[in-house]
Structures are given as C-alpha cells and as structure tokens.
mmCIF file of C-alpha atoms in Angstrom:
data_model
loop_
_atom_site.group_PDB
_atom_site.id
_atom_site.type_symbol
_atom_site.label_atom_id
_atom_site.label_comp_id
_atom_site.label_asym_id
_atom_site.label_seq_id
_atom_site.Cartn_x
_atom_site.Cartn_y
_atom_site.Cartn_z
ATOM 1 C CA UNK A 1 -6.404 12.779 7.217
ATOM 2 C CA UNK A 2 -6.816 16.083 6.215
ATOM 3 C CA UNK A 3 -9.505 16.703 3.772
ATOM 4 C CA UNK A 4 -10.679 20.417 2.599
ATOM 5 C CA UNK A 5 -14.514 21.059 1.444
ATOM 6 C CA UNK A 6 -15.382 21.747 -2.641
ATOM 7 C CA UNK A 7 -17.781 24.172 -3.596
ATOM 8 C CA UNK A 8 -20.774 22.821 -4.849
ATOM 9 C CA UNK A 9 -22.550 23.891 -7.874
ATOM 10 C CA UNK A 10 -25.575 22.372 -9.417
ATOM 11 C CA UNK A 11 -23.985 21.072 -12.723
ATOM 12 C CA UNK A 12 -25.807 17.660 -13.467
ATOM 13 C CA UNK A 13 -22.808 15.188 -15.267
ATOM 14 C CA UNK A 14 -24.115 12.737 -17.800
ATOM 15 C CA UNK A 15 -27.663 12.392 -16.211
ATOM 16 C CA UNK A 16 -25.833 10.469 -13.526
ATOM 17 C CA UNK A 17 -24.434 12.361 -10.770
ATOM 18 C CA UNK A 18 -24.385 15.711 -9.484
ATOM 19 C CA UNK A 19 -20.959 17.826 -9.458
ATOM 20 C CA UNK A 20 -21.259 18.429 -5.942
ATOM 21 C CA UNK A 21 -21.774 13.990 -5.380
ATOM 22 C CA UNK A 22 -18.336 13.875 -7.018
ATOM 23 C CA UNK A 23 -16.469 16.051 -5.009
ATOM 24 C CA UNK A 24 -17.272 13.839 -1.981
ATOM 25 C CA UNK A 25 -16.597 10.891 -4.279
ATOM 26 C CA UNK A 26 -13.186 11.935 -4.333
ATOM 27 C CA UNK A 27 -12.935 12.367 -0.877
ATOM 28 C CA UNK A 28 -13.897 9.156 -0.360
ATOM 29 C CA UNK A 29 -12.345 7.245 -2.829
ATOM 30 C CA UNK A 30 -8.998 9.113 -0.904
ATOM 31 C CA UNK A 31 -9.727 8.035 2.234
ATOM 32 C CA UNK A 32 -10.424 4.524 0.778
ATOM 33 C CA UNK A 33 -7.191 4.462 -0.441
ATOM 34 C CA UNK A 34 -5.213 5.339 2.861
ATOM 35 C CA UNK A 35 -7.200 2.842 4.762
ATOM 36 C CA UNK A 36 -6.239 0.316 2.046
ATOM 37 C CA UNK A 37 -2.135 1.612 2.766
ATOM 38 C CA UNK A 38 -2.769 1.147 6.502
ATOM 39 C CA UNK A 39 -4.335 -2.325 6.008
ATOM 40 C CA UNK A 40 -1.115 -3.474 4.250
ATOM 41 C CA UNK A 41 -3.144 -3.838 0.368
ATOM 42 C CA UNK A 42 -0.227 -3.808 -2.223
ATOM 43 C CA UNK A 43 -0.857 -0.992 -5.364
ATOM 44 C CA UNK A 44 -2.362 -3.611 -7.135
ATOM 45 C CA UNK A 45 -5.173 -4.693 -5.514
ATOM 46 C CA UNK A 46 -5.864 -0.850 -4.259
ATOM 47 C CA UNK A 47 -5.762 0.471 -7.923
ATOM 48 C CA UNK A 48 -8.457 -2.567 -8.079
ATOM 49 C CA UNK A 49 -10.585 -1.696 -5.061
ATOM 50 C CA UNK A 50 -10.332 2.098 -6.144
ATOM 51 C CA UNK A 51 -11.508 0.835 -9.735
ATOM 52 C CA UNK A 52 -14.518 -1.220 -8.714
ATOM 53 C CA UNK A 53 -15.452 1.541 -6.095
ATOM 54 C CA UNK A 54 -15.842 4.453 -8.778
ATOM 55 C CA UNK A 55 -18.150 1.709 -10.705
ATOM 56 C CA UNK A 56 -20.535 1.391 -7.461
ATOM 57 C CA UNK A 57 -20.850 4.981 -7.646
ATOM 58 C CA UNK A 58 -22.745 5.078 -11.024
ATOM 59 C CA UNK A 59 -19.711 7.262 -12.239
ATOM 60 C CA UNK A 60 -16.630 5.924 -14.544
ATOM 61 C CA UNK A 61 -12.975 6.361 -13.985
ATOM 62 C CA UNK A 62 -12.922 8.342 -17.293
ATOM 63 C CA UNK A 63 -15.572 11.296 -15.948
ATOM 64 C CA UNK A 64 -13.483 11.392 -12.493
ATOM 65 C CA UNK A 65 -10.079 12.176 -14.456
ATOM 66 C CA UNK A 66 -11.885 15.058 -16.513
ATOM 67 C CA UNK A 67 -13.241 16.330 -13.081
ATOM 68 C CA UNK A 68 -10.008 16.079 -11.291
ATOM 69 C CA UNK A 69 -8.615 18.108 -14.265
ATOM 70 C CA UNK A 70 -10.579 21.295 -13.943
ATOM 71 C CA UNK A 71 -11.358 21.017 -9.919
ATOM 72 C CA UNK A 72 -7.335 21.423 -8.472
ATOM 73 C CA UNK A 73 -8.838 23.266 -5.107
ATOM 74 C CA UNK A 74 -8.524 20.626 -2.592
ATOM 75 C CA UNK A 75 -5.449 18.672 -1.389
ATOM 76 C CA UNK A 76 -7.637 15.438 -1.910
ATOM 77 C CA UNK A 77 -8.191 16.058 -5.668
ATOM 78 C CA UNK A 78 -4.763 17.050 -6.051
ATOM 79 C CA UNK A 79 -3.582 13.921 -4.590
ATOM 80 C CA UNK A 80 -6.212 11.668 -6.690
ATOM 81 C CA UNK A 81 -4.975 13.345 -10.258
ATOM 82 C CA UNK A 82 -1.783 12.552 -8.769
ATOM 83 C CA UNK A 83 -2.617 8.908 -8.349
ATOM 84 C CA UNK A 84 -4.148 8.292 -11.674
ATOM 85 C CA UNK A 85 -1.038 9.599 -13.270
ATOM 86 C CA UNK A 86 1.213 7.195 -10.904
ATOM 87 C CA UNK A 87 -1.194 3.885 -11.995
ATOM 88 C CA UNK A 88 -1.720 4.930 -15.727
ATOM 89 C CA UNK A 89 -5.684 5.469 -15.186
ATOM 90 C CA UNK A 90 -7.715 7.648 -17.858
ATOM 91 C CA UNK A 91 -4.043 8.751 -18.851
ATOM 92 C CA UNK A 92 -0.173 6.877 -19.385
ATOM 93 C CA UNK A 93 1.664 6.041 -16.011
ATOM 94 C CA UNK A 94 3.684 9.608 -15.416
ATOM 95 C CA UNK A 95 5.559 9.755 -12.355
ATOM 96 C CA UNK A 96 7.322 12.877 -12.361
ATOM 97 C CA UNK A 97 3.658 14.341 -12.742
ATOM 98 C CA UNK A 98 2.678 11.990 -10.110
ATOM 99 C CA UNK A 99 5.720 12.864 -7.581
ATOM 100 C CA UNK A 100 4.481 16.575 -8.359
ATOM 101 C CA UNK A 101 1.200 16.448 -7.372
ATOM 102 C CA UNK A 102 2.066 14.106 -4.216
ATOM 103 C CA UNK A 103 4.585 16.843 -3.138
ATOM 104 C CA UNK A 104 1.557 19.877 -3.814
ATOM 105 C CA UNK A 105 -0.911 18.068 -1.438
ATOM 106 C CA UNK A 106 1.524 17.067 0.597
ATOM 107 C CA UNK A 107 2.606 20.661 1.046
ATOM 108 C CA UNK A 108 -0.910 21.068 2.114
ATOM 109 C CA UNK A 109 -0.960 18.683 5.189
ATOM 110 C CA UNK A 110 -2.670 15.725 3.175
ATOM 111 C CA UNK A 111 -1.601 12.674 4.792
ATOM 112 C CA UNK A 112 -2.314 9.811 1.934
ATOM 113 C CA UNK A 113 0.193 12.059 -0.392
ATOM 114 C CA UNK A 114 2.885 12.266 2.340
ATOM 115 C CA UNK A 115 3.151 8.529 2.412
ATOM 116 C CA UNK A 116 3.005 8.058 -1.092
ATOM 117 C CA UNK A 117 5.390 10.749 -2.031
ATOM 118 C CA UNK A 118 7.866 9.037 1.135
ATOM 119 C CA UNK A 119 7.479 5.483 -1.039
ATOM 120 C CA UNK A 120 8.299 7.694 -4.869
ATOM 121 C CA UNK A 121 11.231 9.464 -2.837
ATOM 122 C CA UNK A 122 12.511 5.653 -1.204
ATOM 123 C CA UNK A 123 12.338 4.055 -4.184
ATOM 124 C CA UNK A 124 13.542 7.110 -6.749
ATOM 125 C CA UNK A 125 10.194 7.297 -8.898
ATOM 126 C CA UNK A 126 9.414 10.685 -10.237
ATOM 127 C CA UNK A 127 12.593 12.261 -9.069
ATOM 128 C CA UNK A 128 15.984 11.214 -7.639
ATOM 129 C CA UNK A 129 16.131 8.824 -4.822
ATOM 130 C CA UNK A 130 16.143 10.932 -1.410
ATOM 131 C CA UNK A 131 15.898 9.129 1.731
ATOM 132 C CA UNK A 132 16.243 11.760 3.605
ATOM 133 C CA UNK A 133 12.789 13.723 2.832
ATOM 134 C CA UNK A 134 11.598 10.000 2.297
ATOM 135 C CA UNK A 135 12.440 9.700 6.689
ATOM 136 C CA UNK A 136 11.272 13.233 7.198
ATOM 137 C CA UNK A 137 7.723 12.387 5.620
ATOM 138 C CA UNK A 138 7.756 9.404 7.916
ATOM 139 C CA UNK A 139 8.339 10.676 11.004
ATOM 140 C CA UNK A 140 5.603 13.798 10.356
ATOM 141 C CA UNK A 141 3.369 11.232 10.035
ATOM 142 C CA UNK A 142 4.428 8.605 12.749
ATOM 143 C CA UNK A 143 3.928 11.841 15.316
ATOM 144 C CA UNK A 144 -0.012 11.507 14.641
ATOM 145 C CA UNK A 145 0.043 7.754 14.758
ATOM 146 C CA UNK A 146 -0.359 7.204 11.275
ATOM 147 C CA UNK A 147 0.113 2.886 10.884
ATOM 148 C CA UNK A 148 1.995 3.072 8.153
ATOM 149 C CA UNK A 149 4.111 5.324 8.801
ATOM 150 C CA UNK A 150 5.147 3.155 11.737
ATOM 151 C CA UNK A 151 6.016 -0.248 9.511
ATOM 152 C CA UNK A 152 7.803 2.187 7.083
ATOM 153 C CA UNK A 153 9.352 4.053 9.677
ATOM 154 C CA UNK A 154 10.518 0.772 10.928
ATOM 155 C CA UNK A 155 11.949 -0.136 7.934
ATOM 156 C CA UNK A 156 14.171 2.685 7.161
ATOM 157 C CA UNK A 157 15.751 1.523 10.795
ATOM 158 C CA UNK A 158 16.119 -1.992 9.588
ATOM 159 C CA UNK A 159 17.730 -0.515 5.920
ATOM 160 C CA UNK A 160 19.287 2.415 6.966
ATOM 161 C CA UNK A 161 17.219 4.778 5.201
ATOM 162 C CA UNK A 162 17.762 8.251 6.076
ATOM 163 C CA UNK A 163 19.118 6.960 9.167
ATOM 164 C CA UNK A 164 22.000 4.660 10.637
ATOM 165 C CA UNK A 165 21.037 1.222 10.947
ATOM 166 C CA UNK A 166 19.067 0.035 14.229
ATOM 167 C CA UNK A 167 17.965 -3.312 13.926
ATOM 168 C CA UNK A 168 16.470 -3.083 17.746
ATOM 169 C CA UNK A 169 14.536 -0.033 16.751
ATOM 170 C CA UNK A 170 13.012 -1.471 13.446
ATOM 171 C CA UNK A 171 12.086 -4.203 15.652
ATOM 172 C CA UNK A 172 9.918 -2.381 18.248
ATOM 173 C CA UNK A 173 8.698 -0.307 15.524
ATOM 174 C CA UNK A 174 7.638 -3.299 13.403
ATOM 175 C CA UNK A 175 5.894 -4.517 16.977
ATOM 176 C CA UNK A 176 3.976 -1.177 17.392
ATOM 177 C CA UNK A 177 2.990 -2.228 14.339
ATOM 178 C CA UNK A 178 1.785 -5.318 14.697
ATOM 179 C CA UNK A 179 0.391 -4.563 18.317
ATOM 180 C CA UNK A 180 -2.105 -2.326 16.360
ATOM 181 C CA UNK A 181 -3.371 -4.603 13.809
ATOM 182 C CA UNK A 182 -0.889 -3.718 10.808
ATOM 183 C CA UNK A 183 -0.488 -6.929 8.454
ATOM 184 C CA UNK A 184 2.641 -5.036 7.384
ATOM 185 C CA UNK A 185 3.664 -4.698 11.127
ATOM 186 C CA UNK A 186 2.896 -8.393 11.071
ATOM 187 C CA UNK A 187 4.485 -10.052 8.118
ATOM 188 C CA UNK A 188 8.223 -7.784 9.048
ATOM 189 C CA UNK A 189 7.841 -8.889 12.618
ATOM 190 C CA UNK A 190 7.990 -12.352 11.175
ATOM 191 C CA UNK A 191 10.574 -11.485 9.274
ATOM 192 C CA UNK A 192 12.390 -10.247 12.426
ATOM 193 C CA UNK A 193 12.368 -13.788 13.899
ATOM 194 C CA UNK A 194 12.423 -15.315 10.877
ATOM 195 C CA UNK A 195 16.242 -13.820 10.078
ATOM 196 C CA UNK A 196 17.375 -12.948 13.610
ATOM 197 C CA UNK A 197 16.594 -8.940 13.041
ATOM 198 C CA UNK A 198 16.791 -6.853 16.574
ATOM 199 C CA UNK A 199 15.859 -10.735 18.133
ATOM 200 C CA UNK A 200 16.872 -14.078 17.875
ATOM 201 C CA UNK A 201 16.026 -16.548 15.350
ATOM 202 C CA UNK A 202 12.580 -18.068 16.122
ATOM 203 C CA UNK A 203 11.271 -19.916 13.430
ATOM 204 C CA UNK A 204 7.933 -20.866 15.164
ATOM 205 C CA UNK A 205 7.655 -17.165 16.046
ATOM 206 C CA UNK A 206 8.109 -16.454 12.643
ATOM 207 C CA UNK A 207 5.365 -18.891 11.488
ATOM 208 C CA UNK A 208 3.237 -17.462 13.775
ATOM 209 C CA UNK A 209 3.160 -13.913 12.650
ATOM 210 C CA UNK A 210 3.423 -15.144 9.296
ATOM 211 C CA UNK A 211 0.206 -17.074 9.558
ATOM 212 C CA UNK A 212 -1.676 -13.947 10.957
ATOM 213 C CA UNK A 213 -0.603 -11.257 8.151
ATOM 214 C CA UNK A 214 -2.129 -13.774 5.632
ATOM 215 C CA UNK A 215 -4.976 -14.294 7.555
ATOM 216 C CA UNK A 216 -5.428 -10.466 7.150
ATOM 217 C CA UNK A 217 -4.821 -10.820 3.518
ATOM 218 C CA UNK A 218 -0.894 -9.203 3.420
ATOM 219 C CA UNK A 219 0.436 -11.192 -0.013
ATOM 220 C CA UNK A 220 3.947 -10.844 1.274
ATOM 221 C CA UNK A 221 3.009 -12.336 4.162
ATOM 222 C CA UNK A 222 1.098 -15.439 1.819
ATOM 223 C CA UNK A 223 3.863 -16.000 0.060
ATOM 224 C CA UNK A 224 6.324 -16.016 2.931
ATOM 225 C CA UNK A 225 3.712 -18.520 4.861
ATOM 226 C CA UNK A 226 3.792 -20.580 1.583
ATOM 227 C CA UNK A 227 7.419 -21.373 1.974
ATOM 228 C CA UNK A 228 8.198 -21.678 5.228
ATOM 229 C CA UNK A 229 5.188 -24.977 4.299
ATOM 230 C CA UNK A 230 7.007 -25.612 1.137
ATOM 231 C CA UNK A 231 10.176 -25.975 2.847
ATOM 232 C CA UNK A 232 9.399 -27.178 6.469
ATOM 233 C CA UNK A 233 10.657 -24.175 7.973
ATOM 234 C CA UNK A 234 9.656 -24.045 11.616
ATOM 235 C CA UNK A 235 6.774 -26.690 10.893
ATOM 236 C CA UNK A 236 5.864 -29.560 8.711
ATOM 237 C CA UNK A 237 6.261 -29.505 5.577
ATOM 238 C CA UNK A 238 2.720 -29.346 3.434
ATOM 239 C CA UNK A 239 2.977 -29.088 -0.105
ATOM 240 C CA UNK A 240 -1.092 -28.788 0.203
ATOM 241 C CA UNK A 241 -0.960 -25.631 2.361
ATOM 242 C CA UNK A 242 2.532 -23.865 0.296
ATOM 243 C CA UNK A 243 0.325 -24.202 -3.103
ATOM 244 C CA UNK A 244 -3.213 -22.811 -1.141
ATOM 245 C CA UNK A 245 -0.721 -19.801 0.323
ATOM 246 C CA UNK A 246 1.192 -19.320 -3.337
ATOM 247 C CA UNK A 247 -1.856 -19.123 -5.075
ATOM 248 C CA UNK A 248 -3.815 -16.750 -2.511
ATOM 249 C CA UNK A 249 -0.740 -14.507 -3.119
ATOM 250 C CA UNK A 250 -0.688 -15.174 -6.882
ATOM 251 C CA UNK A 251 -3.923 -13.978 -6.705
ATOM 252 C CA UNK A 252 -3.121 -10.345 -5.379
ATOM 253 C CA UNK A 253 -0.244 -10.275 -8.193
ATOM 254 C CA UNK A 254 2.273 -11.220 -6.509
ATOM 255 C CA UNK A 255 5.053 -11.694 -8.968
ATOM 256 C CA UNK A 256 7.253 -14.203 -7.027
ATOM 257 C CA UNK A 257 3.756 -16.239 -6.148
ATOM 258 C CA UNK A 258 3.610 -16.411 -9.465
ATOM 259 C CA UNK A 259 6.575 -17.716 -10.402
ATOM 260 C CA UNK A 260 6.518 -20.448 -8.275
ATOM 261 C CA UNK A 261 2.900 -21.952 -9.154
ATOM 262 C CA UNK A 262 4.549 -22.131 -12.235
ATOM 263 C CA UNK A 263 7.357 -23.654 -11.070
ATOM 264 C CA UNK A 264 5.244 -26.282 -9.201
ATOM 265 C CA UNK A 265 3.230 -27.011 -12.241
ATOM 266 C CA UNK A 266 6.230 -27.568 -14.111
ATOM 267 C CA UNK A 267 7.519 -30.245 -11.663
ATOM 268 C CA UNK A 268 3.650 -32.041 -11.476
ATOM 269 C CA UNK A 269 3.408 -30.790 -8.003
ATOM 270 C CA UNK A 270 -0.123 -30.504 -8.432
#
C-alpha cells in the first residue's frame, strides 16, 4: 500500500507522545485497517480493533482526529480523517465527507481508500450509486494482487456490477480467493456450492468452506455455518453447534445472528 513520509517536528502532545510518533501511528493504524479488509473483518469489529489499537498507543481517538485535522499531507492521513467521518469517531458519521476524502487519497495511489471508496460507490454512500468506477477501482487493485479486491471483484461477476453477469468467473475469482487464504474468498465459495453459482450444488462442499471461513473468524461465514447445523443442510442437524456458530457471529454484530439467538430464546431452545 502506498504510504508517503510526514515531516517531523519536535512538538511534544499532552506529555504523551511526540508529533512525529503520531504520524507513524497513522500509518499504522492504516495499514491495520487494510489487513483487517483483506482478512475478511466486517466495519464493526475493525472500527473496534482500530479503537483499542489507538488506546495501546498511549494516545486517544480524540487527539488523533485534531491531528488528522491540521496534518492533510499524506494520502494515509487523508484516508484516516476520511474514515473517522465514515464511522462517526471524534465527529457525526458524514459520508459525503467521507466519500471525499476516500476519492482524494485515492487519487493519490492509496490502496485502503480505493477499496473503500469501490464499497461507498457499490453501495451509493456519500454520492450516487456508480458501479462502474466501483469495477474500475477493483480491477486497479486486483492488477497488484490486492485480496480483496479479488472477492469483490468476484462479486460484481456474480451481481453484475459494472459488468454482465458471469457466474463461472465470480466462481474462479471467489477460488483465487480462497486459494490465498481470504475468509471472504471462503465463505462466497461456499456460497457457490451452496446455491449452484458457476458449479453444481454441493452441500458438503458448501459445509466445508463454510466451516473454514468461521474458523478464520468471517461472521458471514458463522452465521451461514450456524444454519446449515440448524437446519441439517449437508450434515446433521446440531442445535448445540447452530447456537455456538449464531452466537460467535452475534458476537461480531452480526445483525441476522442476532436475531435468531433471539429467536431461539424465544422458543426455549436453550
């Protein structure tokens, strides 16, 4: 990922960290954040890691906002303010100030901001739905191997997102994935086999890459393992294992987890 070098100056903030510390706090609190898209993390839990990280560096989310505010010189802090304006941190959720910032680093090669802006223009945050600079963002990023770019990539093909539909394609795409460790690439090539997408119905298939996205933590991936147990879906039915699953997914927010502990308490399932 591309990250550009701060001046440092000698500026001591709040007896606790040096200004030139923070600049390389916000390079790595960015490249903690891409690592947590590539590993398949939902926003949730990687507004949480991101949170707990600026804590373990004896700094507060508060003094990185008002340091991101006057220091606009690298693509990574541009990205960051960008980021704390998309998840409401220091400052209300504003995503056409978010989409703006995303589209400013992403104008200067920064890969983290190309992804996210691809996700605001997919899913029309910020600014009007556009799926076709949502598949252009992609595919820059796909051309320097970038793993989530492949999943997403993947998943236009299956939608037909900036592109006609290729159900074939979105499968080998989602197996690149998956071949490199993705739990993203993982939990869609279950869903592949799971609903007959570029390959035939394989429920036990399914299970399988099911089982190891949620191993890897993916909460899509948990809930999906959850039902197929709930339901006896390609193996036995254990009631045990779908409430273990639901609530590891509940756990990462999950909404539809969620709903269905409830659901299960409800009808004294447990």
């Amino acid at each position: 990922m591309n990250i550009k070098e701060i001046e440092p100056t000698t500026q001591y903030i709040n007896g606790s960290i040096y200004e030139e510390d923070l600049s390389i706090v916000i390079d790595e609190l960015v490249n903690l954040d891409f690592k947590e898209i590539n590993d398949g993390k939902e926003r949730i839990v990687r507004k949480r890691k991101i949170l707990n990280s600026i804590n373990n560096y004896n700094t507060n989310s508060q003094e990185i906002y008002n340091w991101l505010i006057n220091n606009q010189k690298s693509s990574n802090s541009i990205y960051l303010l960008g980021y704390f304006n998309y998840n409401g941190i220091e400052i209300d959720n504003n995503m056409q100030k978010a989409y703006e910032l995303y589209q400013k680093a992403a104008e200067l090669e920064n890969d983290v901001a190309r992804i996210e802006l691809a996700n605001m223009c997919i899913d029309g945050e910020g600014s009007d739905v556009d799926y076709e600079k949502a598949f252009k963002l992609i595919n820059e990023l796909v051309k320097k191997e970038c793993l989530c770019a492949i999943v997403l990539l993947g998943y236009c093909y299956e939608k037909g997102i900036g592109t006609n539909v290729d159900e074939q394609k979105a499968f080998e795409l989602y197996q690149k994935g998956a071949d490199l460790g993705s739990s993203s690439g993982l939990n869609n090539l279950g869903g592949c086999y799971n609903n007959g997408v570029g390959t035939d119905v394989d429920m036990q298939k399914a299970f399988e890459f099911y089982q190891k996205a949620a191993i890897l933590g993916n909460d899509f991936a948990q809930y999906n393992l959850a039902l197929m147990y709930e339901n006896g879906d390609g193996i036995e039915q254990d009631m045990a294992q779908a409430i273990y699953w639901y609530e590891k997914s509940a756990e990462q927010g999950d909404p539809d987890a969620l709903n269905k502990l409830n659901f299960l308490k409800k009808n004294k399932f447990f």
